[in-house]
Short mmCIF file of C-alpha atoms in Angstrom, two decimals:
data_model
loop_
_atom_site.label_atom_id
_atom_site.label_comp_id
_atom_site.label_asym_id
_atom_site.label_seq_id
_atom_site.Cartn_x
_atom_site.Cartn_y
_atom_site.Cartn_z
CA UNK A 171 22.77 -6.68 -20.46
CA UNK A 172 20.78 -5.54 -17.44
CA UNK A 173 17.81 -5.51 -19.95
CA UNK A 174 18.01 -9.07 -21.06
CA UNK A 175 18.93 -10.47 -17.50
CA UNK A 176 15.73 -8.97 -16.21
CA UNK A 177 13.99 -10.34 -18.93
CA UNK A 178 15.46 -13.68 -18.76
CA UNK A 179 16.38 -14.49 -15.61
CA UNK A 180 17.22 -18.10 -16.42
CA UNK A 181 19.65 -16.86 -19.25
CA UNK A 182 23.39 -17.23 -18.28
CA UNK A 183 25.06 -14.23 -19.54
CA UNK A 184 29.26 -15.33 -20.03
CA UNK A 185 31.96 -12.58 -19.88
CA UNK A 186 32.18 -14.02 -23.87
CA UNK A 187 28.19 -13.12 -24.32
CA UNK A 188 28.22 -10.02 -22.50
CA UNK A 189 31.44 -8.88 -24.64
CA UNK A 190 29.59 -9.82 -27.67
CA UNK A 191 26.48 -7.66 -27.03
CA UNK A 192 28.15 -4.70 -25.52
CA UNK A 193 30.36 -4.87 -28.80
CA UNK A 194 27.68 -5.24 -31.29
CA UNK A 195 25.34 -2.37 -29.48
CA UNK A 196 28.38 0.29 -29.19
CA UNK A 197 28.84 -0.77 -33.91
CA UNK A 198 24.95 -0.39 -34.09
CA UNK A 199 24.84 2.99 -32.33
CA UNK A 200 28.20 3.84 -34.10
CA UNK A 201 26.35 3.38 -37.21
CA UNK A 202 23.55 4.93 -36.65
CA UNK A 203 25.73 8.20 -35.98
CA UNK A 204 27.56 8.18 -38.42
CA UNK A 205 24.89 10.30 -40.76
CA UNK A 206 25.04 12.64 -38.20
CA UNK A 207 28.46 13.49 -39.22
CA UNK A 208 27.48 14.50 -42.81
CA UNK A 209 26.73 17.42 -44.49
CA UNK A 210 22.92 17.12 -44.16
CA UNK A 211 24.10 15.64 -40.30
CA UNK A 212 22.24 18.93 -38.49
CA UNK A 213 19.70 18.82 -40.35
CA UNK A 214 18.55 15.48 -39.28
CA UNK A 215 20.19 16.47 -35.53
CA UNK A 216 17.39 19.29 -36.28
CA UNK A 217 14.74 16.52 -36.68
CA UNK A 218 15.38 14.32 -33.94
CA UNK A 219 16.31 16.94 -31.51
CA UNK A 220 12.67 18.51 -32.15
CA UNK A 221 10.53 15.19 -31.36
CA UNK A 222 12.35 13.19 -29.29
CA UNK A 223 13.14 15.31 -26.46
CA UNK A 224 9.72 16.92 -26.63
CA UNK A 225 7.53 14.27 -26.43
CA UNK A 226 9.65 11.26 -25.00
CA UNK A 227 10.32 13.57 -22.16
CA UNK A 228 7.03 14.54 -21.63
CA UNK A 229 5.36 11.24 -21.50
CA UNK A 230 8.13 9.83 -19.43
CA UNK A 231 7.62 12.26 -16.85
CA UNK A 232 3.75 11.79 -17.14
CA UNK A 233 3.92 8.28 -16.87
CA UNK A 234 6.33 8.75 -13.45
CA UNK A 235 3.70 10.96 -11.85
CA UNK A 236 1.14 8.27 -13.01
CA UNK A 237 3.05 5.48 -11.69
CA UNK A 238 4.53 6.96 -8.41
CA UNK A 239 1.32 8.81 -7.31
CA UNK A 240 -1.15 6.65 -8.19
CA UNK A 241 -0.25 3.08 -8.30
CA UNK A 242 2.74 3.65 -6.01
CA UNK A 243 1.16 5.81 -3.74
CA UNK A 244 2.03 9.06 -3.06
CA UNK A 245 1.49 8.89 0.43
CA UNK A 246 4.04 6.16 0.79
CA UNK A 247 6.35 8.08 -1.53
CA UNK A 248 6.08 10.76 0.97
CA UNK A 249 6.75 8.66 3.76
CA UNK A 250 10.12 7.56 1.88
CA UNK A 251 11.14 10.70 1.51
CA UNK A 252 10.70 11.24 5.18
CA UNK A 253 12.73 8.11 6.33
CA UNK A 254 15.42 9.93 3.96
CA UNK A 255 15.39 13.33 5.92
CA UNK A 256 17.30 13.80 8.75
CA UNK A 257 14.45 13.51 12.26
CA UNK A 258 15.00 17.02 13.01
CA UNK A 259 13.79 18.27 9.29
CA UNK A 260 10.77 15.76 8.91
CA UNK A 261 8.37 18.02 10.78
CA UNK A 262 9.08 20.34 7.80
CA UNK A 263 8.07 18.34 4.70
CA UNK A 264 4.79 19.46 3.47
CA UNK A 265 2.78 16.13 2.80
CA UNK A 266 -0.11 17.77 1.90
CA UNK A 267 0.80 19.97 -0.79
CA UNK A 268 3.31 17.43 -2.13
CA UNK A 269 0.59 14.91 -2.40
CA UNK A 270 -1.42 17.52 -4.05
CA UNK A 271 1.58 18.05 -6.50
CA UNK A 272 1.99 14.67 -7.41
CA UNK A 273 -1.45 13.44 -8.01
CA UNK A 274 -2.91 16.67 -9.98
CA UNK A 275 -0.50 19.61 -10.88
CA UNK A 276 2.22 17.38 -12.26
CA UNK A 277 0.19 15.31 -13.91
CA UNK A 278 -2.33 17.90 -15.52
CA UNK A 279 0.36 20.65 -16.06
CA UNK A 280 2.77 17.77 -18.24
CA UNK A 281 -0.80 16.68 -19.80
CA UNK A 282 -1.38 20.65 -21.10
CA UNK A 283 2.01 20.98 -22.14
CA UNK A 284 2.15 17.84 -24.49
CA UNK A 285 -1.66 18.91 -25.75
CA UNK A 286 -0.82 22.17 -26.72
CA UNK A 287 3.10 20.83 -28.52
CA UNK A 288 0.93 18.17 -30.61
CA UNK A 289 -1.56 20.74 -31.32
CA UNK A 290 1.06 22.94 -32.26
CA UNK A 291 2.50 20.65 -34.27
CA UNK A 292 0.00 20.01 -37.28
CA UNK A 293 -0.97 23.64 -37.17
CA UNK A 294 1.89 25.70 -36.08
CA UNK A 295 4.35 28.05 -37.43
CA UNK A 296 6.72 25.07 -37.61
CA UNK A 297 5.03 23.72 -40.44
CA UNK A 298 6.19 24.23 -44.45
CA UNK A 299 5.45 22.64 -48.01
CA UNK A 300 8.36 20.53 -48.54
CA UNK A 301 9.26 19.15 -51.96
CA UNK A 302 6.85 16.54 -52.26
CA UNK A 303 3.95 19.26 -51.07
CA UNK A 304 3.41 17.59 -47.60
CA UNK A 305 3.71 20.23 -44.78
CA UNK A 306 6.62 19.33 -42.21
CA UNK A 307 8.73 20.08 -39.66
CA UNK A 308 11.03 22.63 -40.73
CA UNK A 309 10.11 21.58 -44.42
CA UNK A 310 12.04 18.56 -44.23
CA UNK A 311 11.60 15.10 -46.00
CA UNK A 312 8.69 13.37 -45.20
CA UNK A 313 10.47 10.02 -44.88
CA UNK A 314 13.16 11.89 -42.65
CA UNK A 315 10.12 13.29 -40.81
CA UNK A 316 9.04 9.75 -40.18
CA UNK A 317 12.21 7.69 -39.57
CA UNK A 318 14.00 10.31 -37.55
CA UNK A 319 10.67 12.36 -36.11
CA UNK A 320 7.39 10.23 -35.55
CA UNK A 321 9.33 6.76 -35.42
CA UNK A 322 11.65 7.13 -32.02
CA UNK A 323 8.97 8.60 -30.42
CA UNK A 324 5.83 6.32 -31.34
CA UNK A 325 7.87 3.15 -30.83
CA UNK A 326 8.73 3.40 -27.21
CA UNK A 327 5.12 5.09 -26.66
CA UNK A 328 3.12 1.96 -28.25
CA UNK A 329 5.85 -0.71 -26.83
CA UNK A 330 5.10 0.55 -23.35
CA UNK A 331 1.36 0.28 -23.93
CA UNK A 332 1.67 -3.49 -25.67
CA UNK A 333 3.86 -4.53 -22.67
CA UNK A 334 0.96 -3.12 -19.85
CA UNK A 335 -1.63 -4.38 -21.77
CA UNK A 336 0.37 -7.98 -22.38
CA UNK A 337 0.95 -8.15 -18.59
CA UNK A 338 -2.52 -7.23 -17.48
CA UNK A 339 -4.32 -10.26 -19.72
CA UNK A 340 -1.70 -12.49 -19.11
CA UNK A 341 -1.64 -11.72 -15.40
CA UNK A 342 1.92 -11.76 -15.68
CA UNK A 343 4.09 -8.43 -13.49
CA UNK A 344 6.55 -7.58 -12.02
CA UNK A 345 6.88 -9.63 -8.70
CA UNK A 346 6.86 -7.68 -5.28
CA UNK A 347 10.01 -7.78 -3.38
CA UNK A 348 10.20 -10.25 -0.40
CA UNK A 349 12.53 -9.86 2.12
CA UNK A 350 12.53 -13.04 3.88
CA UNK A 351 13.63 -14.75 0.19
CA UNK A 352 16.80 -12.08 0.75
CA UNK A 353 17.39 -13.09 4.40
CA UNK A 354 17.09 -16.85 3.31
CA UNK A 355 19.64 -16.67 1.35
CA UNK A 356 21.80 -14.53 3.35
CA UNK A 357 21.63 -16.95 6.30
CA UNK A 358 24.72 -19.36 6.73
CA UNK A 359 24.55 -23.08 6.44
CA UNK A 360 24.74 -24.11 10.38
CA UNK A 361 25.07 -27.85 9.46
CA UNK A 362 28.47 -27.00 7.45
CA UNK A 363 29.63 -24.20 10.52
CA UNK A 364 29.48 -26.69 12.64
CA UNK A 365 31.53 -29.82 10.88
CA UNK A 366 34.21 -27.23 9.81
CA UNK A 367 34.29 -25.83 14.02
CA UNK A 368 34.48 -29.58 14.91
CA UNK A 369 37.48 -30.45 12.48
CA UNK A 370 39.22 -27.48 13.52
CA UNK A 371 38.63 -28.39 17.11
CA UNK A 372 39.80 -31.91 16.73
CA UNK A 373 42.49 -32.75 18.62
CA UNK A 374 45.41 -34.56 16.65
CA UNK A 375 46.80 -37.71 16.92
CA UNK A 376 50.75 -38.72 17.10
CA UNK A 377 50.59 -40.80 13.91
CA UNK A 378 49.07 -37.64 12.11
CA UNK A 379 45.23 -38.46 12.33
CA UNK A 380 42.53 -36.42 14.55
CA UNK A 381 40.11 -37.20 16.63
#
């Protein structure tokens, strides 16, 4: 619900709406694990517990480092981390070598790890003939391969990369937070402060009516 509300901010979400998506996400998930509970279930647990972990991880935590120390700025992620700490531990916080951390070793050390899994992957010990002659994971289906293997991860991977490049030709991103929009809105309305202080000041008459 979060999701769509971002999305569409001009979409008004009902207590009947939001009911109706939670319930039909929870049936689609519900059926989608329900072949987990047959006989063949850990084998296809097997499957998806061997690429989507691996590499959705992975290039999660790649793109973080890539977002936070780069476009971000790790030297203003640094400085948040410092408004965090108590005053009397900020003169310990290595800047420098975090900086260092999360601008080249994270980034290159996730990089080498994910390189050497996909390497590993089409010419590994992983790899066996199955039925249909194709070399797999585990020697599994290559349709299971697909659907429950290649499929979660290359989704996400390629919808991330259609929604940057989408937002970069159509200029369109996420807007930058403005405070003074946020203390707009929080400030009172003086005009109607001051009617309701005048009515309550009012003094009353006999026959019932006020001043």
């Amino acid at each position: 619900v979060d999701f769509i509300q971002h999305k569409r901010p001009d979409l008004e979400i009902t207590p009947k709406m939001n009911m109706i998506i939670v319930t039909g996400l929870c049936g689609v998930l519900f059926l989608i694990g329900i072949m987990y509970t047959t006989r063949v279930g850990s084998d296809l647990l097997d499957v998806a517990d061997h690429f989507c972990p691996t590499y959705c991880l992975l290039f999660v935590a790649l793109v973080e480092y890539v977002l936070i120390a780069w476009m971000y700025g790790a030297e203003k992620m640094i400085q948040d981390i410092r408004n965090c700490a108590p005053p009397q531990w900020q003169q310990y916080i290595p800047a420098k070598a975090i900086a260092i951390q999360m601008k080249f070793i994270g980034p290159i050390g996730i990089a080498f790890i994910m390189l050497m899994a996909l390497i590993d992957e089409f010419d590994g010990d992983s790899l066996q003939a199955n039925s249909s002659g194709w070399k797999t994971y585990g020697g599994y289906p290559t349709g299971v391969t697909i659907v429950l293997g290649w499929g979660p991860v290359v989704l996400p991977v390629g919808f991330f990369f259609f929604s940057v490049i989408r937002a970069h030709m159509t200029g369109v991103t996420t807007p930058e937070f403005n405070p003074a929009v946020l203390d707009e809105d929080r400030k009172p309305n003086t005009s109607q402060t001051a009617s309701t202080k005048a009515d309550d000041n009012a003094t009353p008459r006999p026959d019932g009516s006020s001043d």
